[in-house]
């Protein structure tokens, strides 16, 4: 599945014939851009000029597809130089961001190499289990069961390790006790689950149900991309100006539920007004709050 896009991935020429679960031969994925609001922290912590450089960089690198050569030609490589120039000439390290002097061993321990290895292995086991299950191996096969058991054991080991290491851990235990952080994590768990289900299956719908090419499938997803981009920028500006994010989270969750229900009604031969309007509403609702918990 050759593709370069984070905004637009339609590298699935065989999805009509070979789609099955997470099988790469049947994948057609659209990932909407959501890098247009300041990164973690306030605008004083990360100046707008740094955010601008990051945004230009991501916009440059994430609007290509490996299969759609015409889109590659429309996004030439030199655009990346714009972001490099912005960061090089405008970025100033914040005064409080002075690195603390520490021995090399301490720096390595703070990188939590064991925790990183555990979480990576657990994630791979989880993905392989659900990729193999019902496709290459039966769900009750030793391979799938072993992968699931391995995932659970490594996840438990990761949690114990994080608690034992304290401030050296990848996820400091004190962060889990922070109400804002754990509520945001729970919100994002359900919110992102619905979001990625949508962006995974919409291209499949366009290709398999409406008999569109991978390129046309990506074009038909533009209403979602544009909606997410506009909403992300708007919510970022709103939070910067007024400092309130809770109302955006509540309204976005409600509207995205309605939008998901409307998209569920898409059928064979649904008109352009339906798939454009429903995607636009979904993009605006998901984009408005997708980055807030992060």
mmCIF file of C-alpha atoms in Angstrom:
data_model
loop_
_atom_site.group_PDB
_atom_site.id
_atom_site.type_symbol
_atom_site.label_atom_id
_atom_site.label_comp_id
_atom_site.label_asym_id
_atom_site.label_seq_id
_atom_site.Cartn_x
_atom_site.Cartn_y
_atom_site.Cartn_z
ATOM 1 C CA UNK A 1 0.000 0.000 0.000
ATOM 2 C CA UNK A 2 2.252 2.787 -1.188
ATOM 3 C CA UNK A 3 1.217 6.180 0.113
ATOM 4 C CA UNK A 4 2.759 9.262 1.624
ATOM 5 C CA UNK A 5 -0.292 11.111 2.890
ATOM 6 C CA UNK A 6 -1.486 11.801 6.370
ATOM 7 C CA UNK A 7 -4.179 14.026 4.941
ATOM 8 C CA UNK A 8 -5.052 11.890 1.976
ATOM 9 C CA UNK A 9 -4.243 8.208 1.663
ATOM 10 C CA UNK A 10 -5.945 6.249 -1.068
ATOM 11 C CA UNK A 11 -3.265 3.681 -1.856
ATOM 12 C CA UNK A 12 -5.640 0.745 -2.199
ATOM 13 C CA UNK A 13 -6.115 -0.211 -5.841
ATOM 14 C CA UNK A 14 -7.329 -3.674 -4.903
ATOM 15 C CA UNK A 15 -9.716 -2.796 -2.098
ATOM 16 C CA UNK A 16 -12.760 -3.838 -4.136
ATOM 17 C CA UNK A 17 -11.425 -7.346 -4.638
ATOM 18 C CA UNK A 18 -9.344 -8.086 -1.563
ATOM 19 C CA UNK A 19 -10.606 -6.042 1.371
ATOM 20 C CA UNK A 20 -10.532 -8.078 4.555
ATOM 21 C CA UNK A 21 -10.042 -6.521 7.970
ATOM 22 C CA UNK A 22 -6.612 -4.994 8.332
ATOM 23 C CA UNK A 23 -5.160 -6.822 5.351
ATOM 24 C CA UNK A 24 -2.863 -4.268 3.624
ATOM 25 C CA UNK A 25 -4.142 -5.376 0.225
ATOM 26 C CA UNK A 26 -7.547 -4.050 1.121
ATOM 27 C CA UNK A 27 -6.731 -0.801 2.862
ATOM 28 C CA UNK A 28 -7.949 2.603 1.834
ATOM 29 C CA UNK A 29 -7.386 5.201 4.464
ATOM 30 C CA UNK A 30 -8.118 8.890 4.710
ATOM 31 C CA UNK A 31 -6.457 10.729 7.558
ATOM 32 C CA UNK A 32 -7.592 14.297 7.936
ATOM 33 C CA UNK A 33 -5.093 17.018 8.697
ATOM 34 C CA UNK A 34 -5.247 18.264 12.262
ATOM 35 C CA UNK A 35 -1.949 20.059 12.763
ATOM 36 C CA UNK A 36 -3.154 23.624 12.389
ATOM 37 C CA UNK A 37 -3.484 24.754 15.969
ATOM 38 C CA UNK A 38 -0.626 25.442 18.387
ATOM 39 C CA UNK A 39 1.123 22.441 19.832
ATOM 40 C CA UNK A 40 0.890 21.451 23.480
ATOM 41 C CA UNK A 41 1.011 24.455 25.749
ATOM 42 C CA UNK A 42 -0.050 28.058 25.413
ATOM 43 C CA UNK A 43 0.799 30.433 22.623
ATOM 44 C CA UNK A 44 3.348 32.052 24.941
ATOM 45 C CA UNK A 45 5.121 28.725 25.362
ATOM 46 C CA UNK A 46 5.144 27.939 21.650
ATOM 47 C CA UNK A 47 5.160 31.160 19.606
ATOM 48 C CA UNK A 48 2.928 31.388 16.562
ATOM 49 C CA UNK A 49 5.954 31.588 14.292
ATOM 50 C CA UNK A 50 7.049 28.100 15.415
ATOM 51 C CA UNK A 51 3.532 26.746 14.957
ATOM 52 C CA UNK A 52 3.432 28.296 11.508
ATOM 53 C CA UNK A 53 6.604 26.499 10.531
ATOM 54 C CA UNK A 54 5.247 23.190 11.748
ATOM 55 C CA UNK A 55 1.936 23.754 9.967
ATOM 56 C CA UNK A 56 3.545 24.586 6.631
ATOM 57 C CA UNK A 57 5.776 21.540 6.959
ATOM 58 C CA UNK A 58 2.900 19.158 7.645
ATOM 59 C CA UNK A 59 0.748 20.677 4.926
ATOM 60 C CA UNK A 60 3.608 20.149 2.499
ATOM 61 C CA UNK A 61 4.413 16.596 3.439
ATOM 62 C CA UNK A 62 0.907 15.282 3.917
ATOM 63 C CA UNK A 63 -0.949 16.017 0.716
ATOM 64 C CA UNK A 64 0.429 13.291 -1.507
ATOM 65 C CA UNK A 65 -0.488 9.779 -2.430
ATOM 66 C CA UNK A 66 1.785 7.108 -3.778
ATOM 67 C CA UNK A 67 -0.770 5.964 -6.340
ATOM 68 C CA UNK A 68 -1.999 9.363 -7.501
ATOM 69 C CA UNK A 69 1.058 10.702 -9.314
ATOM 70 C CA UNK A 70 -0.757 13.865 -10.374
ATOM 71 C CA UNK A 71 -1.140 14.860 -6.716
ATOM 72 C CA UNK A 72 2.569 14.312 -6.143
ATOM 73 C CA UNK A 73 3.413 16.642 -9.010
ATOM 74 C CA UNK A 74 1.084 19.267 -7.581
ATOM 75 C CA UNK A 75 3.031 19.316 -4.293
ATOM 76 C CA UNK A 76 6.713 19.785 -5.189
ATOM 77 C CA UNK A 77 9.402 19.093 -2.605
ATOM 78 C CA UNK A 78 10.794 22.677 -2.316
ATOM 79 C CA UNK A 79 7.711 23.707 -0.329
ATOM 80 C CA UNK A 80 9.315 22.091 2.696
ATOM 81 C CA UNK A 81 11.996 24.790 2.603
ATOM 82 C CA UNK A 82 9.376 27.337 3.677
ATOM 83 C CA UNK A 83 8.869 25.692 7.053
ATOM 84 C CA UNK A 84 12.618 25.234 7.517
ATOM 85 C CA UNK A 85 13.202 28.938 6.857
ATOM 86 C CA UNK A 86 10.434 30.010 9.250
ATOM 87 C CA UNK A 87 11.805 27.903 12.105
ATOM 88 C CA UNK A 88 15.446 28.744 11.353
ATOM 89 C CA UNK A 89 15.036 32.539 11.294
ATOM 90 C CA UNK A 90 12.094 33.124 13.649
ATOM 91 C CA UNK A 91 12.266 30.506 16.371
ATOM 92 C CA UNK A 92 13.564 31.600 19.758
ATOM 93 C CA UNK A 93 13.993 29.103 22.577
ATOM 94 C CA UNK A 94 11.733 30.122 25.510
ATOM 95 C CA UNK A 95 13.757 31.318 28.529
ATOM 96 C CA UNK A 96 12.325 28.620 30.802
ATOM 97 C CA UNK A 97 13.206 25.816 28.362
ATOM 98 C CA UNK A 98 16.784 25.481 29.572
ATOM 99 C CA UNK A 99 17.818 21.796 29.654
ATOM 100 C CA UNK A 100 18.778 20.415 33.053
ATOM 101 C CA UNK A 101 22.308 19.094 33.276
ATOM 102 C CA UNK A 102 22.379 15.364 34.023
ATOM 103 C CA UNK A 103 24.734 12.409 33.494
ATOM 104 C CA UNK A 104 24.278 10.355 30.352
ATOM 105 C CA UNK A 105 22.992 7.384 32.368
ATOM 106 C CA UNK A 106 20.270 9.520 33.935
ATOM 107 C CA UNK A 107 19.217 10.857 30.544
ATOM 108 C CA UNK A 108 18.942 7.323 29.182
ATOM 109 C CA UNK A 109 16.880 6.207 32.190
ATOM 110 C CA UNK A 110 14.511 9.140 31.686
ATOM 111 C CA UNK A 111 13.976 7.969 28.112
ATOM 112 C CA UNK A 112 12.454 4.804 29.620
ATOM 113 C CA UNK A 113 13.894 2.325 27.081
ATOM 114 C CA UNK A 114 12.326 -0.703 28.792
ATOM 115 C CA UNK A 115 8.912 0.941 28.904
ATOM 116 C CA UNK A 116 9.218 1.897 25.252
ATOM 117 C CA UNK A 117 10.088 -1.681 24.301
ATOM 118 C CA UNK A 118 7.167 -3.069 26.309
ATOM 119 C CA UNK A 119 4.544 -0.728 24.893
ATOM 120 C CA UNK A 120 5.801 -1.254 21.340
ATOM 121 C CA UNK A 121 5.756 -5.033 21.728
ATOM 122 C CA UNK A 122 2.291 -4.931 23.309
ATOM 123 C CA UNK A 123 0.934 -2.752 20.510
ATOM 124 C CA UNK A 124 2.412 -4.989 17.814
ATOM 125 C CA UNK A 125 0.945 -8.079 19.484
ATOM 126 C CA UNK A 126 -2.470 -6.445 19.638
ATOM 127 C CA UNK A 127 -2.409 -5.392 15.983
ATOM 128 C CA UNK A 128 -1.145 -8.753 14.754
ATOM 129 C CA UNK A 129 -3.790 -10.615 16.753
ATOM 130 C CA UNK A 130 -6.629 -8.688 15.141
ATOM 131 C CA UNK A 131 -5.009 -8.774 11.724
ATOM 132 C CA UNK A 132 -4.540 -12.540 11.787
ATOM 133 C CA UNK A 133 -7.821 -13.378 13.513
ATOM 134 C CA UNK A 134 -10.342 -14.797 11.076
ATOM 135 C CA UNK A 135 -8.077 -14.080 8.092
ATOM 136 C CA UNK A 136 -4.819 -16.031 8.270
ATOM 137 C CA UNK A 137 -5.573 -17.906 11.484
ATOM 138 C CA UNK A 138 -8.749 -18.921 13.284
ATOM 139 C CA UNK A 139 -9.725 -16.847 16.292
ATOM 140 C CA UNK A 140 -9.233 -19.864 18.563
ATOM 141 C CA UNK A 141 -5.821 -20.712 17.101
ATOM 142 C CA UNK A 142 -2.741 -20.754 19.297
ATOM 143 C CA UNK A 143 -1.213 -17.887 17.314
ATOM 144 C CA UNK A 144 -4.072 -15.446 17.878
ATOM 145 C CA UNK A 145 -4.657 -16.478 21.486
ATOM 146 C CA UNK A 146 -0.931 -16.258 22.206
ATOM 147 C CA UNK A 147 -0.748 -12.752 20.751
ATOM 148 C CA UNK A 148 -3.732 -11.568 22.788
ATOM 149 C CA UNK A 149 -2.349 -13.092 25.997
ATOM 150 C CA UNK A 150 1.051 -11.584 25.232
ATOM 151 C CA UNK A 151 -0.551 -8.172 24.730
ATOM 152 C CA UNK A 152 -2.342 -8.358 28.079
ATOM 153 C CA UNK A 153 0.759 -9.501 29.968
ATOM 154 C CA UNK A 154 3.009 -6.862 28.406
ATOM 155 C CA UNK A 155 0.417 -4.152 29.031
ATOM 156 C CA UNK A 156 0.294 -5.154 32.706
ATOM 157 C CA UNK A 157 4.101 -5.224 32.877
ATOM 158 C CA UNK A 158 4.193 -1.768 31.310
ATOM 159 C CA UNK A 159 1.784 -0.399 33.912
ATOM 160 C CA UNK A 160 3.761 -1.891 36.799
ATOM 161 C CA UNK A 161 7.008 -0.543 35.360
ATOM 162 C CA UNK A 162 5.576 2.967 35.031
ATOM 163 C CA UNK A 163 4.458 2.892 38.656
ATOM 164 C CA UNK A 164 7.829 1.547 39.844
ATOM 165 C CA UNK A 165 9.969 4.071 37.945
ATOM 166 C CA UNK A 166 8.025 7.113 39.085
ATOM 167 C CA UNK A 167 9.262 10.313 37.466
ATOM 168 C CA UNK A 168 11.586 8.368 35.195
ATOM 169 C CA UNK A 169 8.682 6.594 33.524
ATOM 170 C CA UNK A 170 7.210 7.421 30.150
ATOM 171 C CA UNK A 171 3.851 8.142 31.803
ATOM 172 C CA UNK A 172 4.478 9.583 35.258
ATOM 173 C CA UNK A 173 1.951 8.188 37.776
ATOM 174 C CA UNK A 174 1.119 11.681 39.035
ATOM 175 C CA UNK A 175 -0.241 12.561 35.592
ATOM 176 C CA UNK A 176 -2.855 9.814 35.803
ATOM 177 C CA UNK A 177 -4.220 11.434 38.973
ATOM 178 C CA UNK A 178 -4.742 14.756 37.199
ATOM 179 C CA UNK A 179 -8.488 15.128 36.561
ATOM 180 C CA UNK A 180 -8.088 17.113 33.361
ATOM 181 C CA UNK A 181 -5.702 14.560 31.880
ATOM 182 C CA UNK A 182 -7.632 11.397 32.655
ATOM 183 C CA UNK A 183 -10.980 12.900 31.621
ATOM 184 C CA UNK A 184 -9.394 14.063 28.356
ATOM 185 C CA UNK A 185 -7.952 10.595 27.806
ATOM 186 C CA UNK A 186 -11.326 8.916 28.311
ATOM 187 C CA UNK A 187 -12.992 11.439 26.013
ATOM 188 C CA UNK A 188 -10.372 10.909 23.345
ATOM 189 C CA UNK A 189 -10.591 7.115 23.579
ATOM 190 C CA UNK A 190 -14.216 7.107 22.465
ATOM 191 C CA UNK A 191 -13.996 10.178 20.236
ATOM 192 C CA UNK A 192 -10.994 8.953 18.250
ATOM 193 C CA UNK A 193 -12.497 5.474 18.005
ATOM 194 C CA UNK A 194 -15.458 6.877 16.110
ATOM 195 C CA UNK A 195 -13.274 9.239 14.084
ATOM 196 C CA UNK A 196 -10.830 6.627 12.812
ATOM 197 C CA UNK A 197 -13.635 4.216 12.039
ATOM 198 C CA UNK A 198 -15.074 6.885 9.780
ATOM 199 C CA UNK A 199 -11.857 7.735 7.975
ATOM 200 C CA UNK A 200 -11.056 4.046 7.520
ATOM 201 C CA UNK A 201 -14.348 2.969 5.982
ATOM 202 C CA UNK A 202 -15.456 6.012 3.968
ATOM 203 C CA UNK A 203 -12.907 5.371 1.186
ATOM 204 C CA UNK A 204 -13.992 1.724 1.190
ATOM 205 C CA UNK A 205 -17.577 2.866 0.695
ATOM 206 C CA UNK A 206 -16.681 5.080 -2.250
ATOM 207 C CA UNK A 207 -14.563 2.409 -3.940
ATOM 208 C CA UNK A 208 -16.547 -0.737 -3.211
ATOM 209 C CA UNK A 209 -20.112 0.593 -3.198
ATOM 210 C CA UNK A 210 -19.906 3.531 -5.603
ATOM 211 C CA UNK A 211 -17.270 1.859 -7.814
ATOM 212 C CA UNK A 212 -14.903 4.843 -7.686
ATOM 213 C CA UNK A 213 -11.168 4.703 -8.341
ATOM 214 C CA UNK A 214 -8.751 5.227 -5.416
ATOM 215 C CA UNK A 215 -8.020 8.736 -6.694
ATOM 216 C CA UNK A 216 -11.689 9.651 -6.997
ATOM 217 C CA UNK A 217 -12.291 8.163 -3.572
ATOM 218 C CA UNK A 218 -9.724 10.573 -2.163
ATOM 219 C CA UNK A 219 -11.280 13.497 -4.019
ATOM 220 C CA UNK A 220 -14.693 12.609 -2.611
ATOM 221 C CA UNK A 221 -13.230 12.780 0.893
ATOM 222 C CA UNK A 222 -12.171 16.401 0.468
ATOM 223 C CA UNK A 223 -15.305 17.728 2.241
ATOM 224 C CA UNK A 224 -14.176 15.903 5.375
ATOM 225 C CA UNK A 225 -10.585 17.151 5.069
ATOM 226 C CA UNK A 226 -11.643 20.747 4.473
ATOM 227 C CA UNK A 227 -14.149 20.614 7.319
ATOM 228 C CA UNK A 228 -11.575 19.260 9.771
ATOM 229 C CA UNK A 229 -9.008 21.863 8.734
ATOM 230 C CA UNK A 230 -11.387 24.816 9.062
ATOM 231 C CA UNK A 231 -12.770 23.620 12.391
ATOM 232 C CA UNK A 232 -9.333 22.922 13.858
ATOM 233 C CA UNK A 233 -8.068 26.386 12.978
ATOM 234 C CA UNK A 234 -11.248 28.023 14.261
ATOM 235 C CA UNK A 235 -11.288 26.152 17.578
ATOM 236 C CA UNK A 236 -7.604 26.896 18.121
ATOM 237 C CA UNK A 237 -8.227 30.610 17.597
ATOM 238 C CA UNK A 238 -11.286 30.519 19.864
ATOM 239 C CA UNK A 239 -9.422 28.832 22.713
ATOM 240 C CA UNK A 240 -6.511 31.255 22.354
ATOM 241 C CA UNK A 241 -8.866 34.248 22.516
ATOM 242 C CA UNK A 242 -11.334 33.127 25.183
ATOM 243 C CA UNK A 243 -9.599 30.288 27.030
ATOM 244 C CA UNK A 244 -12.668 28.017 27.209
ATOM 245 C CA UNK A 245 -12.506 24.564 25.674
ATOM 246 C CA UNK A 246 -15.154 22.540 27.539
ATOM 247 C CA UNK A 247 -18.136 23.896 25.525
ATOM 248 C CA UNK A 248 -16.339 22.983 22.298
ATOM 249 C CA UNK A 249 -15.805 19.414 23.499
ATOM 250 C CA UNK A 250 -19.459 18.989 24.471
ATOM 251 C CA UNK A 251 -20.943 20.532 21.320
ATOM 252 C CA UNK A 252 -18.509 18.684 19.035
ATOM 253 C CA UNK A 253 -19.343 15.329 20.601
ATOM 254 C CA UNK A 254 -23.069 15.928 20.124
ATOM 255 C CA UNK A 255 -22.791 17.165 16.540
ATOM 256 C CA UNK A 256 -20.339 14.423 15.530
ATOM 257 C CA UNK A 257 -22.828 11.827 16.785
ATOM 258 C CA UNK A 258 -25.481 13.300 14.497
ATOM 259 C CA UNK A 259 -23.006 13.458 11.595
ATOM 260 C CA UNK A 260 -21.987 9.826 12.088
ATOM 261 C CA UNK A 261 -25.644 8.817 12.043
ATOM 262 C CA UNK A 262 -26.185 10.692 8.786
ATOM 263 C CA UNK A 263 -23.137 9.070 7.185
ATOM 264 C CA UNK A 264 -24.508 5.692 8.250
ATOM 265 C CA UNK A 265 -27.516 6.349 5.986
ATOM 266 C CA UNK A 266 -25.363 6.568 2.838
ATOM 267 C CA UNK A 267 -26.408 3.864 0.402
ATOM 268 C CA UNK A 268 -25.880 2.786 -3.198
ATOM 269 C CA UNK A 269 -26.322 5.799 -5.441
ATOM 270 C CA UNK A 270 -26.541 8.404 -2.668
ATOM 271 C CA UNK A 271 -26.426 11.865 -4.201
ATOM 272 C CA UNK A 272 -23.479 14.237 -4.013
ATOM 273 C CA UNK A 273 -25.431 16.556 -1.750
ATOM 274 C CA UNK A 274 -25.631 13.799 0.840
ATOM 275 C CA UNK A 275 -22.026 12.595 0.926
ATOM 276 C CA UNK A 276 -20.684 16.146 0.655
ATOM 277 C CA UNK A 277 -22.969 17.611 3.306
ATOM 278 C CA UNK A 278 -22.629 14.749 5.752
ATOM 279 C CA UNK A 279 -18.840 14.719 5.484
ATOM 280 C CA UNK A 280 -18.635 18.488 5.860
ATOM 281 C CA UNK A 281 -20.704 18.330 9.046
ATOM 282 C CA UNK A 282 -18.585 15.449 10.347
ATOM 283 C CA UNK A 283 -15.348 17.259 9.533
ATOM 284 C CA UNK A 284 -16.448 20.438 11.291
ATOM 285 C CA UNK A 285 -17.569 18.562 14.395
ATOM 286 C CA UNK A 286 -14.582 16.223 14.691
ATOM 287 C CA UNK A 287 -12.024 18.843 13.730
ATOM 288 C CA UNK A 288 -13.227 21.329 16.330
ATOM 289 C CA UNK A 289 -12.192 19.189 19.283
ATOM 290 C CA UNK A 290 -9.894 16.456 18.022
ATOM 291 C CA UNK A 291 -6.725 18.252 19.096
ATOM 292 C CA UNK A 292 -8.029 19.784 22.320
ATOM 293 C CA UNK A 293 -7.485 16.741 24.589
ATOM 294 C CA UNK A 294 -3.978 16.359 23.183
#
